[in-house]
């Protein structure tokens, strides 16, 4: 089943909750509401066959609540496959807090959110996502132990973004190896869309490896700052999707590969950090395949962060975290080959490998 991105305005046309395509068998969805702090949050627990559902909390100024619900369902479902494919003993979950992280995030709101997480008794473990910082998780930690991604000073693994960026970098190298015959990115033109926590570190790896990097972000100031810091070009054209590059790295928000953009893409490879890059997994995955564009599945190559976060729960060393993240390279090559051998999209290949581990565990085959 695919998780289409439905237009918020169309959501009421299907069965409001269980009928949504993105609902896709979620075990539990929790709506959290607190008048005093203004907290409105939704926690999605997609699947707990492999272990407790772990996934970050996103705080975003959604246009409406349907959009927030759709986002959390898509994201938590994605976490089931990400955690499975990465070999972690974790299920998939995610949370969204509706609001502007810059102006509406208060310690009281985060405390209340932590109490809601705690009320689930460990079925859901939270961490950071867009709009969240390690210091927010430190606040959550004060009221629940079911949180990861807390600061190093508080005994946690710290900001997961650099590890995510490293995983994206090795995933991109694997894609280059498969597509161009070499994983050397020197001289390759890479467009990084979104140069936040992950995008910046990716730009650093890329420039260090000799790639010709172009950056773009809705935050103008940041574009100039990062451009100058790493000697990256600044995208100035009208349509970034038709930019003449070898690799397009979506590192902002999801669904940038959609009906409006997909036919313009000139890059040979898409490899980035953003979750749910394909607006419609089946349709857009197939078009990319037909157009000969190698898509490195987002939930595979952006798994470095969750691997880092997981290390807090199982006491992995930094070396173990980096080794597991490095393994994204091999898994990516395996997926590209599996996709070609079976004439399916790379997304389908990654999805079926992830689903197989969940099914095998459910059926007692993974001892
Ligand atoms: P971030 O908020 O630090 O950075 C996102 C950047 O994208 C910001 O600079 C923002 O201005 C920019 N942006 C937003 N909309 C844009 C647009 N339309 N065009 C261009 N730029 C735009 O977030 P992050 O932590 O760097 O995460 C980036 C993406 O990677 C997100 O989709 C996130 O879910 C995903 N991801 C992050 C991690 C992690 O460890 N941080 C792990 C897995 C996946």
Short mmCIF file of N, CA and C in Angstrom, two decimals, residues 35-185:
data_model
loop_
_atom_site.label_atom_id
_atom_site.label_comp_id
_atom_site.label_asym_id
_atom_site.label_seq_id
_atom_site.Cartn_x
_atom_site.Cartn_y
_atom_site.Cartn_z
N UNK A 35 -5.06 22.88 27.24
CA UNK A 35 -5.48 24.28 27.11
C UNK A 35 -4.47 25.24 27.73
N UNK A 36 -3.96 24.88 28.91
CA UNK A 36 -3.11 25.81 29.64
C UNK A 36 -1.85 26.19 28.87
N UNK A 37 -1.22 25.19 28.26
CA UNK A 37 0.03 25.47 27.54
C UNK A 37 -0.21 25.71 26.05
N UNK A 38 -1.40 25.42 25.58
CA UNK A 38 -1.70 25.56 24.15
C UNK A 38 -1.20 24.37 23.34
N UNK A 39 -0.83 23.29 24.04
CA UNK A 39 -0.30 22.12 23.31
C UNK A 39 -1.38 21.42 22.51
N UNK A 40 -1.08 21.24 21.23
CA UNK A 40 -1.90 20.37 20.37
C UNK A 40 -0.91 19.48 19.66
N UNK A 41 -0.94 18.21 20.01
CA UNK A 41 0.04 17.30 19.42
C UNK A 41 -0.66 16.01 19.00
N UNK A 42 -0.05 15.32 18.03
CA UNK A 42 -0.56 14.00 17.63
C UNK A 42 0.62 13.04 17.63
N UNK A 43 0.42 11.90 18.28
CA UNK A 43 1.46 10.87 18.28
C UNK A 43 0.95 9.69 17.46
N UNK A 44 1.72 9.30 16.46
CA UNK A 44 1.36 8.16 15.63
C UNK A 44 2.24 6.97 15.98
N UNK A 45 1.60 5.85 16.30
CA UNK A 45 2.36 4.62 16.56
C UNK A 45 1.98 3.66 15.46
N UNK A 46 2.88 3.50 14.52
CA UNK A 46 2.52 2.71 13.34
C UNK A 46 2.62 1.22 13.58
N UNK A 47 3.78 0.78 14.10
CA UNK A 47 4.00 -0.65 14.23
C UNK A 47 5.02 -0.92 15.33
N UNK A 48 4.70 -1.87 16.20
CA UNK A 48 5.62 -2.15 17.31
C UNK A 48 6.10 -3.61 17.30
N UNK A 49 6.05 -4.25 16.13
CA UNK A 49 6.47 -5.65 16.06
C UNK A 49 7.95 -5.79 16.42
N UNK A 50 8.78 -4.88 15.94
CA UNK A 50 10.22 -4.99 16.17
C UNK A 50 10.67 -4.41 17.51
N UNK A 51 9.79 -3.66 18.16
CA UNK A 51 10.15 -3.03 19.43
C UNK A 51 9.31 -1.79 19.64
N UNK A 52 9.63 -1.00 20.69
CA UNK A 52 8.87 0.22 20.91
C UNK A 52 8.99 1.16 19.70
N UNK A 53 7.94 1.92 19.47
CA UNK A 53 7.93 2.82 18.31
C UNK A 53 8.78 4.03 18.63
N UNK A 54 9.85 4.21 17.85
CA UNK A 54 10.69 5.39 18.07
C UNK A 54 10.69 6.28 16.84
N UNK A 55 10.52 7.54 17.08
CA UNK A 55 10.60 8.54 16.00
C UNK A 55 10.50 9.92 16.61
N UNK A 56 11.08 10.88 15.95
CA UNK A 56 11.18 12.23 16.49
C UNK A 56 9.86 12.99 16.54
N UNK A 57 9.94 14.13 17.18
CA UNK A 57 8.80 15.04 17.26
C UNK A 57 9.06 16.23 16.35
N UNK A 58 8.10 16.53 15.51
CA UNK A 58 8.22 17.68 14.60
C UNK A 58 7.30 18.79 15.11
N UNK A 59 7.81 20.00 15.19
CA UNK A 59 6.92 21.13 15.50
C UNK A 59 6.86 21.99 14.26
N UNK A 60 5.63 22.16 13.76
CA UNK A 60 5.48 22.86 12.48
C UNK A 60 4.17 23.65 12.49
N UNK A 61 4.19 24.75 11.83
CA UNK A 61 3.01 25.61 11.77
C UNK A 61 2.08 25.12 10.65
N UNK A 62 1.40 24.02 10.88
CA UNK A 62 0.55 23.41 9.85
C UNK A 62 -0.60 24.35 9.50
N UNK A 63 -1.00 24.29 8.24
CA UNK A 63 -2.11 25.13 7.79
C UNK A 63 -3.40 24.73 8.50
N UNK A 64 -3.58 23.42 8.70
CA UNK A 64 -4.75 22.95 9.43
C UNK A 64 -4.45 21.58 10.06
N UNK A 65 -5.38 21.11 10.87
CA UNK A 65 -5.11 19.89 11.63
C UNK A 65 -5.05 18.64 10.75
N UNK A 66 -5.78 18.65 9.64
CA UNK A 66 -5.72 17.51 8.72
C UNK A 66 -4.31 17.34 8.17
N UNK A 67 -3.71 18.48 7.88
CA UNK A 67 -2.36 18.45 7.33
C UNK A 67 -1.40 17.84 8.37
N UNK A 68 -1.61 18.23 9.63
CA UNK A 68 -0.76 17.70 10.71
C UNK A 68 -0.96 16.19 10.86
N UNK A 69 -2.23 15.76 10.79
CA UNK A 69 -2.53 14.33 10.93
C UNK A 69 -1.90 13.54 9.79
N UNK A 70 -2.07 14.06 8.59
CA UNK A 70 -1.51 13.38 7.43
C UNK A 70 0.02 13.28 7.56
N UNK A 71 0.63 14.34 8.04
CA UNK A 71 2.08 14.36 8.17
C UNK A 71 2.55 13.34 9.20
N UNK A 72 1.90 13.31 10.35
CA UNK A 72 2.38 12.39 11.39
C UNK A 72 2.18 10.94 10.96
N UNK A 73 1.09 10.66 10.24
CA UNK A 73 0.85 9.28 9.79
C UNK A 73 1.90 8.86 8.77
N UNK A 74 2.20 9.74 7.85
CA UNK A 74 3.23 9.43 6.84
C UNK A 74 4.60 9.24 7.50
N UNK A 75 4.88 10.11 8.44
CA UNK A 75 6.20 10.07 9.08
C UNK A 75 6.35 8.83 9.97
N UNK A 76 5.29 8.48 10.72
CA UNK A 76 5.45 7.35 11.64
C UNK A 76 5.52 6.04 10.86
N UNK A 77 4.76 5.98 9.79
CA UNK A 77 4.83 4.79 8.93
C UNK A 77 6.25 4.66 8.37
N UNK A 78 6.80 5.78 7.92
CA UNK A 78 8.17 5.78 7.38
C UNK A 78 9.17 5.28 8.42
N UNK A 79 8.93 5.61 9.68
CA UNK A 79 9.86 5.18 10.74
C UNK A 79 9.87 3.67 10.91
N UNK A 80 8.70 3.02 10.69
CA UNK A 80 8.67 1.55 10.80
C UNK A 80 9.66 0.94 9.80
N UNK A 81 9.65 1.49 8.58
CA UNK A 81 10.51 0.92 7.53
C UNK A 81 11.96 1.34 7.72
N UNK A 82 12.15 2.57 8.18
CA UNK A 82 13.52 3.04 8.42
C UNK A 82 14.18 2.20 9.52
N UNK A 83 13.47 2.02 10.63
CA UNK A 83 14.05 1.28 11.75
C UNK A 83 14.28 -0.18 11.38
N UNK A 84 13.35 -0.73 10.61
CA UNK A 84 13.49 -2.12 10.19
C UNK A 84 14.70 -2.30 9.28
N UNK A 85 14.78 -1.45 8.27
CA UNK A 85 15.86 -1.57 7.28
C UNK A 85 17.23 -1.36 7.91
N UNK A 86 17.27 -0.55 8.96
CA UNK A 86 18.54 -0.27 9.63
C UNK A 86 18.91 -1.37 10.62
N UNK A 87 18.05 -2.37 10.74
CA UNK A 87 18.36 -3.50 11.62
C UNK A 87 18.16 -3.18 13.09
N UNK A 88 17.42 -2.11 13.39
CA UNK A 88 17.22 -1.74 14.79
C UNK A 88 16.01 -2.49 15.35
N UNK A 89 16.06 -2.77 16.64
CA UNK A 89 14.91 -3.45 17.27
C UNK A 89 13.92 -2.39 17.76
N UNK A 90 13.38 -1.69 16.80
CA UNK A 90 12.46 -0.59 17.07
C UNK A 90 11.31 -0.62 16.10
N UNK A 91 10.14 -0.26 16.60
CA UNK A 91 9.00 -0.05 15.73
C UNK A 91 9.01 1.39 15.22
N UNK A 92 7.92 1.74 14.53
CA UNK A 92 7.86 3.08 13.95
C UNK A 92 6.82 3.96 14.59
N UNK A 93 7.22 5.15 14.96
CA UNK A 93 6.28 6.14 15.51
C UNK A 93 6.80 7.53 15.25
N UNK A 94 5.98 8.48 15.49
CA UNK A 94 6.38 9.88 15.27
C UNK A 94 5.38 10.76 15.98
N UNK A 95 5.78 11.98 16.27
CA UNK A 95 4.84 12.94 16.87
C UNK A 95 4.94 14.27 16.14
N UNK A 96 3.83 14.97 16.08
CA UNK A 96 3.87 16.36 15.60
C UNK A 96 3.23 17.26 16.65
N UNK A 97 3.81 18.41 16.81
CA UNK A 97 3.21 19.45 17.66
C UNK A 97 2.81 20.57 16.70
N UNK A 98 1.55 20.98 16.80
CA UNK A 98 1.06 22.00 15.87
C UNK A 98 1.41 23.38 16.44
N UNK A 99 2.20 24.12 15.68
CA UNK A 99 2.56 25.47 16.15
C UNK A 99 3.90 25.90 15.59
N UNK A 100 4.21 27.15 15.80
CA UNK A 100 5.45 27.73 15.32
C UNK A 100 6.54 27.53 16.38
N UNK A 101 7.55 26.74 16.00
CA UNK A 101 8.60 26.42 16.98
C UNK A 101 9.35 27.68 17.43
N UNK A 102 9.39 28.67 16.58
CA UNK A 102 10.15 29.88 16.95
C UNK A 102 9.41 30.71 18.00
N UNK A 103 8.09 30.74 17.91
CA UNK A 103 7.34 31.65 18.79
C UNK A 103 6.46 30.94 19.82
N UNK A 104 6.12 29.66 19.58
CA UNK A 104 5.14 29.02 20.46
C UNK A 104 5.71 27.90 21.33
N UNK A 105 6.99 27.62 21.14
CA UNK A 105 7.58 26.53 21.92
C UNK A 105 8.05 27.07 23.27
N UNK A 106 7.46 26.56 24.34
CA UNK A 106 7.85 27.01 25.68
C UNK A 106 8.26 25.79 26.50
N UNK A 107 9.01 25.99 27.58
CA UNK A 107 9.36 24.85 28.44
C UNK A 107 8.10 24.16 28.98
N UNK A 108 7.08 24.94 29.28
CA UNK A 108 5.83 24.36 29.82
C UNK A 108 5.17 23.45 28.79
N UNK A 109 5.18 23.91 27.54
CA UNK A 109 4.59 23.10 26.46
C UNK A 109 5.35 21.79 26.28
N UNK A 110 6.69 21.89 26.33
CA UNK A 110 7.49 20.68 26.15
C UNK A 110 7.31 19.72 27.34
N UNK A 111 7.15 20.28 28.54
CA UNK A 111 6.92 19.44 29.71
C UNK A 111 5.60 18.68 29.57
N UNK A 112 4.58 19.41 29.14
CA UNK A 112 3.27 18.79 28.97
C UNK A 112 3.34 17.69 27.91
N UNK A 113 4.05 18.00 26.83
CA UNK A 113 4.20 16.99 25.78
C UNK A 113 4.89 15.75 26.35
N UNK A 114 5.93 15.96 27.14
CA UNK A 114 6.66 14.85 27.77
C UNK A 114 5.74 14.00 28.64
N UNK A 115 4.82 14.66 29.32
CA UNK A 115 3.88 13.91 30.18
C UNK A 115 2.96 13.02 29.34
N UNK A 116 2.57 13.55 28.18
CA UNK A 116 1.75 12.71 27.28
C UNK A 116 2.56 11.50 26.79
N UNK A 117 3.82 11.74 26.44
CA UNK A 117 4.68 10.64 26.00
C UNK A 117 4.79 9.61 27.13
N UNK A 118 4.97 10.11 28.33
CA UNK A 118 5.11 9.21 29.49
C UNK A 118 3.86 8.36 29.71
N UNK A 119 2.72 8.94 29.40
CA UNK A 119 1.47 8.21 29.63
C UNK A 119 1.35 6.97 28.74
N UNK A 120 2.19 6.90 27.72
CA UNK A 120 2.15 5.72 26.83
C UNK A 120 3.07 4.60 27.33
N UNK A 121 3.70 4.83 28.47
CA UNK A 121 4.48 3.79 29.16
C UNK A 121 5.56 3.13 28.31
N UNK A 122 6.16 3.86 27.40
CA UNK A 122 7.28 3.30 26.65
C UNK A 122 6.90 2.69 25.32
N UNK A 123 5.63 2.69 25.00
CA UNK A 123 5.22 2.17 23.69
C UNK A 123 5.75 3.09 22.59
N UNK A 124 5.86 4.39 22.92
CA UNK A 124 6.43 5.37 22.00
C UNK A 124 7.62 6.06 22.68
N UNK A 125 8.73 6.13 21.97
CA UNK A 125 9.91 6.85 22.47
C UNK A 125 10.15 8.02 21.54
N UNK A 126 10.24 9.21 22.10
CA UNK A 126 10.40 10.38 21.24
C UNK A 126 11.86 10.80 21.11
N UNK A 127 12.10 11.73 20.21
CA UNK A 127 13.43 12.30 19.97
C UNK A 127 13.18 13.59 19.19
N UNK A 128 14.23 14.21 18.64
CA UNK A 128 14.00 15.46 17.92
C UNK A 128 13.77 15.26 16.42
N UNK A 129 13.01 16.17 15.86
CA UNK A 129 12.87 16.29 14.40
C UNK A 129 12.83 17.79 14.12
N UNK A 130 12.33 18.17 12.97
CA UNK A 130 12.30 19.58 12.58
C UNK A 130 11.61 20.41 13.68
N UNK A 131 12.22 21.51 14.05
CA UNK A 131 11.63 22.40 15.06
C UNK A 131 12.01 22.03 16.48
N UNK A 132 12.80 20.97 16.64
CA UNK A 132 13.20 20.53 17.98
C UNK A 132 14.72 20.53 18.12
N UNK A 133 15.17 20.78 19.34
CA UNK A 133 16.61 20.79 19.63
C UNK A 133 16.85 19.81 20.77
N UNK A 134 18.12 19.48 20.98
CA UNK A 134 18.45 18.57 22.09
C UNK A 134 17.97 19.17 23.42
N UNK A 135 18.03 20.49 23.54
CA UNK A 135 17.61 21.09 24.82
C UNK A 135 16.11 20.88 25.07
N UNK A 136 15.32 20.75 24.01
CA UNK A 136 13.89 20.45 24.19
C UNK A 136 13.72 19.03 24.72
N UNK A 137 14.56 18.12 24.20
CA UNK A 137 14.47 16.73 24.67
C UNK A 137 14.94 16.62 26.12
N UNK A 138 15.86 17.50 26.50
CA UNK A 138 16.29 17.51 27.91
C UNK A 138 15.12 17.86 28.82
N UNK A 139 14.27 18.77 28.35
CA UNK A 139 13.09 19.15 29.15
C UNK A 139 12.13 17.96 29.23
N UNK A 140 11.93 17.30 28.09
CA UNK A 140 11.05 16.13 28.05
C UNK A 140 11.58 15.04 29.00
N UNK A 141 12.91 14.92 29.04
CA UNK A 141 13.56 13.88 29.86
C UNK A 141 13.25 14.05 31.35
N UNK A 142 12.96 15.29 31.73
CA UNK A 142 12.67 15.54 33.15
C UNK A 142 11.36 14.89 33.60
N UNK A 143 10.47 14.60 32.62
CA UNK A 143 9.18 14.01 33.02
C UNK A 143 8.95 12.61 32.46
N UNK A 144 9.86 12.16 31.58
CA UNK A 144 9.71 10.78 31.09
C UNK A 144 11.06 10.21 30.72
N UNK A 145 11.22 8.90 30.90
CA UNK A 145 12.46 8.27 30.45
C UNK A 145 12.34 7.80 29.00
N UNK A 146 11.14 7.95 28.43
CA UNK A 146 10.93 7.44 27.08
C UNK A 146 11.27 8.50 26.03
N UNK A 147 12.50 8.94 26.07
CA UNK A 147 12.98 9.97 25.16
C UNK A 147 14.46 9.71 24.90
N UNK A 148 14.89 9.98 23.67
CA UNK A 148 16.30 9.84 23.31
C UNK A 148 16.70 11.10 22.54
N UNK A 149 17.97 11.20 22.22
CA UNK A 149 18.44 12.40 21.53
C UNK A 149 18.62 13.55 22.51
N UNK A 150 18.90 13.20 23.77
CA UNK A 150 19.13 14.27 24.75
C UNK A 150 20.60 14.71 24.68
N UNK A 151 20.91 15.81 25.35
CA UNK A 151 22.25 16.40 25.19
C UNK A 151 23.34 15.54 25.82
N UNK A 152 24.55 15.74 25.32
CA UNK A 152 25.70 14.99 25.82
C UNK A 152 25.90 15.31 27.31
N UNK A 153 25.70 16.58 27.68
CA UNK A 153 25.87 16.99 29.09
C UNK A 153 24.93 16.22 30.00
N UNK A 154 23.78 15.85 29.49
CA UNK A 154 22.80 15.11 30.31
C UNK A 154 22.94 13.61 30.12
N UNK A 155 24.04 13.21 29.47
CA UNK A 155 24.31 11.78 29.31
C UNK A 155 23.73 11.19 28.03
N UNK A 156 23.28 12.01 27.11
CA UNK A 156 22.68 11.50 25.88
C UNK A 156 23.66 11.47 24.71
N UNK A 157 23.12 11.23 23.53
CA UNK A 157 23.97 11.11 22.34
C UNK A 157 24.06 12.44 21.58
N UNK A 158 23.36 13.46 22.05
CA UNK A 158 23.47 14.78 21.43
C UNK A 158 22.72 14.89 20.11
N UNK A 159 23.02 15.94 19.40
CA UNK A 159 22.35 16.24 18.14
C UNK A 159 22.57 15.12 17.10
N UNK A 160 21.51 14.50 16.62
CA UNK A 160 21.69 13.39 15.68
C UNK A 160 22.02 13.83 14.24
N UNK A 161 21.84 15.12 13.97
CA UNK A 161 21.93 15.59 12.57
C UNK A 161 23.27 15.30 11.88
N UNK A 162 24.41 15.48 12.55
CA UNK A 162 25.67 15.18 11.85
C UNK A 162 25.76 13.72 11.41
N UNK A 163 25.20 12.81 12.22
CA UNK A 163 25.24 11.39 11.84
C UNK A 163 24.28 11.15 10.68
N UNK A 164 23.13 11.82 10.72
CA UNK A 164 22.20 11.72 9.58
C UNK A 164 22.90 12.18 8.30
N UNK A 165 23.58 13.31 8.41
CA UNK A 165 24.26 13.88 7.23
C UNK A 165 25.31 12.91 6.71
N UNK A 166 26.02 12.26 7.62
CA UNK A 166 27.05 11.31 7.19
C UNK A 166 26.41 10.12 6.45
N UNK A 167 25.30 9.65 6.97
CA UNK A 167 24.58 8.55 6.31
C UNK A 167 24.10 8.94 4.92
N UNK A 168 23.62 10.16 4.80
CA UNK A 168 23.17 10.64 3.49
C UNK A 168 24.37 10.71 2.53
N UNK A 169 25.49 11.16 3.07
CA UNK A 169 26.70 11.26 2.25
C UNK A 169 27.13 9.88 1.74
N UNK A 170 27.17 8.88 2.63
CA UNK A 170 27.59 7.55 2.16
C UNK A 170 26.53 6.93 1.24
N UNK A 171 25.26 7.24 1.51
CA UNK A 171 24.19 6.75 0.62
C UNK A 171 24.33 7.37 -0.77
N UNK A 172 24.70 8.64 -0.81
CA UNK A 172 24.90 9.32 -2.10
C UNK A 172 26.11 8.72 -2.84
N UNK A 173 27.13 8.40 -2.07
CA UNK A 173 28.32 7.78 -2.69
C UNK A 173 27.96 6.41 -3.29
N UNK A 174 27.13 5.66 -2.57
CA UNK A 174 26.71 4.35 -3.08
C UNK A 174 25.92 4.53 -4.38
N UNK A 175 25.07 5.56 -4.40
CA UNK A 175 24.28 5.82 -5.61
C UNK A 175 25.20 6.20 -6.77
N UNK A 176 26.24 6.98 -6.47
CA UNK A 176 27.20 7.37 -7.51
C UNK A 176 27.93 6.14 -8.03
N UNK A 177 28.28 5.26 -7.11
CA UNK A 177 28.97 4.01 -7.50
C UNK A 177 28.08 3.21 -8.46
N UNK A 178 26.82 3.11 -8.12
CA UNK A 178 25.91 2.30 -8.93
C UNK A 178 25.61 2.96 -10.27
N UNK A 179 25.46 4.27 -10.23
CA UNK A 179 25.04 4.98 -11.44
C UNK A 179 26.22 5.32 -12.35
N UNK A 180 27.32 5.80 -11.74
CA UNK A 180 28.45 6.29 -12.54
C UNK A 180 29.63 5.33 -12.56
N UNK A 181 29.57 4.27 -11.74
CA UNK A 181 30.67 3.30 -11.71
C UNK A 181 31.76 3.66 -10.72
N UNK A 182 31.66 4.84 -10.08
CA UNK A 182 32.65 5.22 -9.07
C UNK A 182 31.96 6.04 -8.00
N UNK A 183 32.40 5.84 -6.76
CA UNK A 183 31.76 6.62 -5.69
C UNK A 183 32.53 7.91 -5.38
N UNK A 184 33.47 8.23 -6.24
CA UNK A 184 34.22 9.47 -6.06
C UNK A 184 33.33 10.65 -6.50
N UNK A 185 33.05 11.53 -5.58
CA UNK A 185 32.15 12.64 -5.89
C UNK A 185 32.90 13.89 -6.36
#
